């Protein structure tokens, strides 16, 4: 029916909005993960530099600097991966939302067509009932010997 189609369409619209929100939420989680990797790197670099300086080693050159650079490269890679995952999650949320929106449109269209079909069916049934009986009578004389054959008047 029309109202069922509308209700189903509204349901799919809500599902689409939820999918889009979930995609955004996942994207935010991935972005946070990337920022956490950079934050860990900053803390790790500070520890490496402090230990190097405490041991009498120049923290900005040599093996200490190499350790910092390697850790920084790993943190940047993790940050980039998280950023790419965020883009994918947001895109997938939008894609899923589009699918739900199309399903909602189809449900509304189907409800409208069902309602139109019901109206057409009712109109057909009403038309097949017929109208008032005819008030005219057949005044034509019998043709041939019909009455005599079946025992009627001759």
Short mmCIF file of N, CA, C and O in Angstrom, two decimals, residues 58-104:
data_model
loop_
_atom_site.label_atom_id
_atom_site.label_comp_id
_atom_site.label_asym_id
_atom_site.label_seq_id
_atom_site.Cartn_x
_atom_site.Cartn_y
_atom_site.Cartn_z
N UNK A 58 75.69 12.72 21.75
CA UNK A 58 74.96 13.81 21.08
C UNK A 58 73.65 13.23 20.56
O UNK A 58 73.66 12.37 19.67
N UNK A 59 72.49 13.69 21.08
CA UNK A 59 71.21 13.10 20.69
C UNK A 59 70.79 13.46 19.27
O UNK A 59 69.85 12.85 18.74
N UNK A 60 71.47 14.39 18.64
CA UNK A 60 71.05 14.84 17.32
C UNK A 60 71.99 14.38 16.21
O UNK A 60 71.99 14.94 15.11
N UNK A 61 72.80 13.37 16.49
CA UNK A 61 73.69 12.84 15.45
C UNK A 61 73.96 11.38 15.74
O UNK A 61 73.65 10.86 16.81
N UNK A 62 74.55 10.72 14.78
CA UNK A 62 74.98 9.33 14.95
C UNK A 62 73.82 8.36 15.08
O UNK A 62 72.75 8.53 14.49
N UNK A 63 74.08 7.32 15.87
CA UNK A 63 73.12 6.23 16.00
C UNK A 63 71.82 6.69 16.67
O UNK A 63 70.75 6.18 16.36
N UNK A 64 71.91 7.64 17.58
CA UNK A 64 70.70 8.15 18.22
C UNK A 64 69.79 8.82 17.20
O UNK A 64 68.58 8.60 17.17
N UNK A 65 70.39 9.60 16.33
CA UNK A 65 69.62 10.27 15.28
C UNK A 65 69.01 9.26 14.30
O UNK A 65 67.88 9.43 13.84
N UNK A 66 69.77 8.19 14.00
CA UNK A 66 69.25 7.15 13.10
C UNK A 66 68.02 6.45 13.71
O UNK A 66 67.05 6.15 13.01
N UNK A 67 68.08 6.19 15.00
CA UNK A 67 66.94 5.56 15.68
C UNK A 67 65.71 6.47 15.60
O UNK A 67 64.60 6.02 15.30
N UNK A 68 65.93 7.75 15.86
CA UNK A 68 64.83 8.72 15.81
C UNK A 68 64.24 8.77 14.40
O UNK A 68 63.01 8.77 14.22
N UNK A 69 65.09 8.82 13.39
CA UNK A 69 64.61 8.89 12.00
C UNK A 69 63.83 7.65 11.60
O UNK A 69 62.79 7.75 10.94
N UNK A 70 64.31 6.47 12.00
CA UNK A 70 63.59 5.22 11.68
C UNK A 70 62.23 5.17 12.35
O UNK A 70 61.23 4.77 11.74
N UNK A 71 62.19 5.58 13.61
CA UNK A 71 60.91 5.59 14.33
C UNK A 71 59.96 6.63 13.73
O UNK A 71 58.75 6.39 13.65
N UNK A 72 60.50 7.76 13.32
CA UNK A 72 59.68 8.80 12.70
C UNK A 72 59.09 8.29 11.38
O UNK A 72 57.90 8.50 11.11
N UNK A 73 59.89 7.60 10.59
CA UNK A 73 59.39 7.05 9.31
C UNK A 73 58.25 6.06 9.56
O UNK A 73 57.24 6.08 8.85
N UNK A 74 58.40 5.22 10.58
CA UNK A 74 57.34 4.26 10.90
C UNK A 74 56.08 4.97 11.36
O UNK A 74 54.96 4.60 10.97
N UNK A 75 56.22 6.02 12.16
CA UNK A 75 55.07 6.77 12.65
C UNK A 75 54.35 7.49 11.50
O UNK A 75 53.12 7.52 11.45
N UNK A 76 55.11 8.05 10.57
CA UNK A 76 54.52 8.73 9.42
C UNK A 76 53.79 7.72 8.54
O UNK A 76 52.69 8.00 8.04
N UNK A 77 54.37 6.53 8.35
CA UNK A 77 53.69 5.49 7.58
C UNK A 77 52.36 5.10 8.23
O UNK A 77 51.34 4.95 7.56
N UNK A 78 52.37 4.95 9.55
CA UNK A 78 51.13 4.60 10.27
C UNK A 78 50.10 5.73 10.15
O UNK A 78 48.92 5.48 9.97
N UNK A 79 50.59 6.96 10.25
CA UNK A 79 49.70 8.11 10.10
C UNK A 79 49.07 8.14 8.70
O UNK A 79 47.85 8.33 8.56
N UNK A 80 49.89 7.92 7.67
CA UNK A 80 49.37 7.91 6.30
C UNK A 80 48.35 6.79 6.08
O UNK A 80 47.32 6.99 5.45
N UNK A 81 48.65 5.62 6.63
CA UNK A 81 47.72 4.49 6.50
C UNK A 81 46.40 4.81 7.20
O UNK A 81 45.33 4.53 6.66
N UNK A 82 46.47 5.41 8.35
CA UNK A 82 45.26 5.78 9.08
C UNK A 82 44.45 6.81 8.30
O UNK A 82 43.22 6.74 8.25
N UNK A 83 45.15 7.75 7.69
CA UNK A 83 44.47 8.77 6.89
C UNK A 83 43.77 8.13 5.68
O UNK A 83 42.63 8.46 5.36
N UNK A 84 44.44 7.20 5.03
CA UNK A 84 43.82 6.50 3.89
C UNK A 84 42.62 5.67 4.34
O UNK A 84 41.59 5.63 3.66
N UNK A 85 42.75 5.01 5.48
CA UNK A 85 41.63 4.23 6.02
C UNK A 85 40.45 5.14 6.34
O UNK A 85 39.29 4.75 6.14
N UNK A 86 40.73 6.34 6.82
CA UNK A 86 39.65 7.29 7.13
C UNK A 86 38.91 7.68 5.86
O UNK A 86 37.67 7.75 5.84
N UNK A 87 39.66 7.93 4.80
CA UNK A 87 39.03 8.29 3.52
C UNK A 87 38.17 7.14 3.01
O UNK A 87 37.03 7.34 2.56
N UNK A 88 38.68 5.93 3.10
CA UNK A 88 37.93 4.75 2.66
C UNK A 88 36.67 4.56 3.50
O UNK A 88 35.58 4.31 2.96
N UNK A 89 36.79 4.69 4.81
CA UNK A 89 35.64 4.50 5.70
C UNK A 89 34.55 5.52 5.41
O UNK A 89 33.37 5.18 5.34
N UNK A 90 34.95 6.76 5.20
CA UNK A 90 33.96 7.80 4.90
C UNK A 90 33.30 7.54 3.54
O UNK A 90 32.09 7.68 3.38
N UNK A 91 34.11 7.12 2.57
CA UNK A 91 33.56 6.81 1.25
C UNK A 91 32.60 5.63 1.28
O UNK A 91 31.54 5.66 0.65
N UNK A 92 32.95 4.60 2.05
CA UNK A 92 32.08 3.44 2.15
C UNK A 92 30.78 3.79 2.87
O UNK A 92 29.72 3.28 2.52
N UNK A 93 30.85 4.67 3.85
CA UNK A 93 29.64 5.12 4.53
C UNK A 93 28.72 5.85 3.56
O UNK A 93 27.51 5.63 3.55
N UNK A 94 29.30 6.70 2.73
CA UNK A 94 28.51 7.41 1.72
C UNK A 94 27.93 6.46 0.69
O UNK A 94 26.78 6.61 0.26
N UNK A 95 28.73 5.47 0.28
CA UNK A 95 28.27 4.48 -0.69
C UNK A 95 27.10 3.69 -0.14
O UNK A 95 26.08 3.50 -0.81
N UNK A 96 27.23 3.24 1.11
CA UNK A 96 26.15 2.48 1.75
C UNK A 96 24.90 3.35 1.91
O UNK A 96 23.78 2.89 1.70
N UNK A 97 25.10 4.62 2.23
CA UNK A 97 23.97 5.55 2.37
C UNK A 97 23.24 5.69 1.04
O UNK A 97 22.01 5.72 0.99
N UNK A 98 24.00 5.77 -0.06
CA UNK A 98 23.38 5.87 -1.39
C UNK A 98 22.54 4.64 -1.70
O UNK A 98 21.45 4.75 -2.28
N UNK A 99 23.04 3.47 -1.34
CA UNK A 99 22.28 2.23 -1.57
C UNK A 99 20.96 2.27 -0.81
O UNK A 99 19.90 1.95 -1.36
N UNK A 100 21.01 2.69 0.45
CA UNK A 100 19.78 2.78 1.24
C UNK A 100 18.83 3.83 0.68
O UNK A 100 17.62 3.63 0.67
N UNK A 101 19.36 4.94 0.21
CA UNK A 101 18.49 5.99 -0.36
C UNK A 101 17.80 5.47 -1.61
O UNK A 101 16.61 5.74 -1.82
N UNK A 102 18.51 4.72 -2.44
CA UNK A 102 17.89 4.15 -3.63
C UNK A 102 16.81 3.13 -3.25
O UNK A 102 15.75 3.07 -3.88
N UNK A 103 17.09 2.34 -2.22
CA UNK A 103 16.08 1.38 -1.75
C UNK A 103 14.85 2.11 -1.23
O UNK A 103 13.72 1.67 -1.45
N UNK A 104 15.06 3.23 -0.55
CA UNK A 104 13.93 4.03 -0.06
C UNK A 104 13.09 4.59 -1.20
O UNK A 104 11.86 4.56 -1.15
#
